[in-house]
Amino acid sequence: MHEKAPVLQASTRDKLGTRYSQRIRKQGKLPAVVYGHGAAPASITLDQKEALSHFNKGEKVFRLDFPGNKNKDEMQMVLLKDLQYDYLGSAVVHVDFARVDLNERVRTRVPMHLLGEAIGLKQTGAILMHPTNEIEIECAVKDIPDFVEVNIAALDVGHAVTAAEVKLPGADMKLITDKHSIIAQIVIQAEEKVLEAATTTA
């Protein structure tokens, strides 16, 4: 699946520290670190616009292309592990990657896509609650899905779909998220206001 993983143009950086990182970002670059597989952590920079466009699409696995690489086999396969934001929580200021190979099993978070129109929404005042937007799974890097689909067409008022009921796209995939976590449920809006009031009072 990830033989065609997006390529990120990367370059190594020797200078570290907050001041230098700020200077990098002003130049349209994004500081990052690559670690794992028994090798020393490597500090790198990425093209900020290019990297963020892929992150916003939900991409998880990338190939890093460094200056001097002569063929695709020399590209380093990495898994996105963490995005660090500024104090406002709006701009990505640093990225963590882990070195991986396609057959390695890893844990990663995958977004959820709800399919269908829940039957319970036909009732007056009914609203769809979607408290969990992604789940954590374990699988081989090559099998990491872009998203997991959940059909909620049969979901009625007073019922919920939990993580345990989500059908993972691969037989060897393992659910890490708490199986009792609610993915989607239908409630009557009046009930929701009561719940919010109770929470505020508590």
C-alpha positions as MATLAB code, in Angstrom:
seq = 'MHEKAPVLQASTRDKLGTRYSQRIRKQGKLPAVVYGHGAAPASITLDQKEALSHFNKGEKVFRLDFPGNKNKDEMQMVLLKDLQYDYLGSAVVHVDFARVDLNERVRTRVPMHLLGEAIGLKQTGAILMHPTNEIEIECAVKDIPDFVEVNIAALDVGHAVTAAEVKLPGADMKLITDKHSIIAQIVIQAEEKVLEAATTTA';
ca = [
       0.000    0.000    0.000;
       2.840    2.391    0.826;
       5.226    1.699   -2.040;
       3.747    4.959   -3.339;
       4.021    6.777   -0.018;
       4.404   10.552   -0.436;
       7.957   11.809   -0.803;
       9.116   14.636    1.451;
      12.196   16.591    0.413;
      14.428   16.693    3.487;
      17.788   18.125    4.461;
      19.914   17.558    7.549;
      20.539   20.324   10.069;
      23.408   20.660   12.526;
      22.283   23.685   14.517;
      19.640   23.053   17.182;
      17.717   25.164   19.640;
      14.610   27.331   19.788;
      16.187   30.398   18.171;
      17.492   28.435   15.201;
      14.166   26.603   14.807;
      12.355   29.947   14.679;
      14.742   31.107   11.973;
      14.065   27.921    9.991;
      10.295   28.423   10.149;
      10.615   32.022    8.941;
      12.353   30.583    5.866;
       9.325   28.389    5.099;
      10.932   25.271    6.549;
       9.714   22.897    9.249;
      12.132   21.368   11.790;
      11.790   17.646   12.458;
      13.579   14.698   14.021;
      13.886   11.095   12.829;
      14.627    8.312   15.305;
      14.450    4.551   15.800;
      15.842    1.305   14.337;
      18.981    1.480   16.447;
      20.311    4.557   14.686;
      21.052    7.899   16.289;
      18.288   10.514   16.083;
      18.696   12.807   13.084;
      17.590   16.444   13.005;
      16.197   17.481    9.629;
      14.195   20.215    7.931;
      11.267   19.871    5.545;
       9.495   22.196    3.172;
       6.722   23.482    5.423;
       4.050   23.948    2.739;
       4.692   20.529    1.193;
       4.733   18.700    4.538;
       1.597   20.352    5.936;
      -0.361   19.605    2.759;
       0.278   15.878    3.307;
      -0.351   16.020    7.064;
      -3.695   17.749    6.477;
      -4.704   14.917    4.140;
      -4.107   12.411    6.935;
      -0.974   10.834    5.448;
       1.023    8.787    7.975;
       3.836    7.065    6.069;
       6.427    8.955    4.043;
       9.649    8.522    2.138;
      12.362   11.062    2.923;
      14.446   12.157   -0.035;
      17.770   13.730    0.909;
      20.104   15.642   -1.426;
      22.436   13.204   -3.140;
      20.010   10.273   -3.284;
      20.412    8.643   -6.679;
      17.443    6.255   -6.608;
      14.212    5.532   -4.754;
      15.768    2.624   -2.827;
      17.903    5.115   -0.909;
      14.868    6.954    0.427;
      14.179    6.502    4.125;
      10.735    5.152    5.074;
       9.279    6.879    8.139;
       6.064    6.943   10.147;
       4.597   10.199   11.452;
       4.585    9.916   15.244;
       3.846   13.373   16.592;
       3.019   16.931   15.568;
       3.957   19.668   18.000;
       1.980   22.926   17.884;
       2.654   26.491   19.009;
       1.195   27.869   22.242;
      -2.021   28.799   20.422;
      -2.426   25.232   19.178;
      -2.883   26.393   15.599;
       0.485   26.088   13.833;
       2.728   23.020   13.582;
       6.220   23.927   14.814;
       7.969   20.528   14.975;
       7.506   16.977   13.702;
       8.638   13.583   15.007;
       9.164   10.638   12.650;
      10.102    7.024   13.399;
      12.155    4.950   10.965;
      10.229    1.874    9.803;
      10.187   -0.840    7.184;
       7.031   -1.892    5.356;
       6.657   -5.207    7.199;
       7.198   -3.810   10.678;
       4.170   -3.793   12.984;
       3.444   -0.416   14.529;
       0.744    1.330   16.509;
      -0.874    4.320   14.858;
      -4.060    6.379   14.951;
      -6.439    6.240   11.997;
      -9.362    8.623   11.277;
     -12.942    7.341   11.216;
     -15.358    7.923    8.313;
     -19.053    7.530    9.152;
     -21.207    6.147    6.345;
     -24.973    6.339    5.883;
     -27.695    8.405    7.538;
     -28.621    7.061   10.952;
     -32.271    6.007   11.191;
     -32.495    7.640   14.621;
     -31.938   11.096   13.137;
     -35.477   10.991   11.732;
     -36.847   11.589   15.229;
     -37.483   15.186   16.283;
     -34.628   16.632   18.298;
     -32.284   13.746   17.553;
     -28.613   14.574   17.036;
     -25.553   12.516   16.172;
     -22.743   12.455   18.718;
     -19.309   11.539   17.353;
     -16.952   11.799   20.358;
     -14.176    9.656   18.866;
     -12.832   10.817   15.508;
     -10.032    8.279   15.258;
      -8.983    4.940   16.679;
      -5.610    3.447   17.493;
      -4.682    0.178   15.814;
      -1.674   -2.094   15.440;
      -0.709   -3.437   12.022;
       2.113   -3.709    9.498;
       3.270   -0.384    8.073;
       2.334   -1.483    4.555;
      -1.247   -2.139    5.720;
      -1.950    1.160    7.499;
      -5.301    2.345    6.097;
      -5.945    5.971    5.212;
      -9.183    5.722    7.218;
     -11.638    3.200    8.661;
     -15.292    3.238    7.579;
     -18.179    2.745    9.990;
     -21.731    2.309    8.681;
     -24.202    4.005   11.034;
     -27.360    3.668    8.906;
     -29.004    1.307   11.442;
     -28.098    3.455   14.465;
     -31.205    4.419   16.453;
     -31.921    6.730   19.388;
     -30.468    5.426   22.623;
     -27.968    3.193   20.873;
     -24.265    3.620   20.189;
     -21.489    2.162   18.085;
     -18.417    1.299   20.159;
     -14.843    0.717   19.051;
     -15.336   -3.022   19.570;
     -17.987   -3.021   16.821;
     -15.730   -1.362   14.241;
     -14.704   -3.776   11.501;
     -11.032   -3.260   10.739;
     -10.086   -3.578    7.051;
      -7.384   -6.193    7.684;
      -7.664   -9.559    9.433;
      -4.298   -9.164   11.183;
      -5.058   -5.668   12.465;
      -5.455   -5.270   16.215;
      -7.608   -2.674   17.978;
      -5.672   -0.756   20.644;
      -8.329    1.834   21.522;
     -10.525    0.882   24.503;
     -13.233   -1.347   23.045;
     -15.889    0.520   25.076;
     -15.038    3.901   23.497;
     -18.088    5.370   21.776;
     -17.616    6.083   18.089;
     -21.127    7.369   17.397;
     -24.499    7.553   19.160;
     -27.902    9.168   18.681;
     -29.397   11.230   21.492;
     -32.334   13.601   21.804;
     -31.119   17.189   21.997;
     -33.045   17.886   25.228;
     -31.207   14.985   26.856;
     -27.894   16.413   25.673;
     -28.649   19.771   27.354;
     -29.432   17.980   30.614;
     -26.152   16.083   30.396;
     -24.228   19.295   29.727;
     -25.928   20.991   32.702;
     -25.108   18.071   34.965;
     -21.491   18.149   33.868;
     -21.248   21.914   34.471;
     -22.784   21.573   37.944;
     -20.374   18.771   38.850;
];
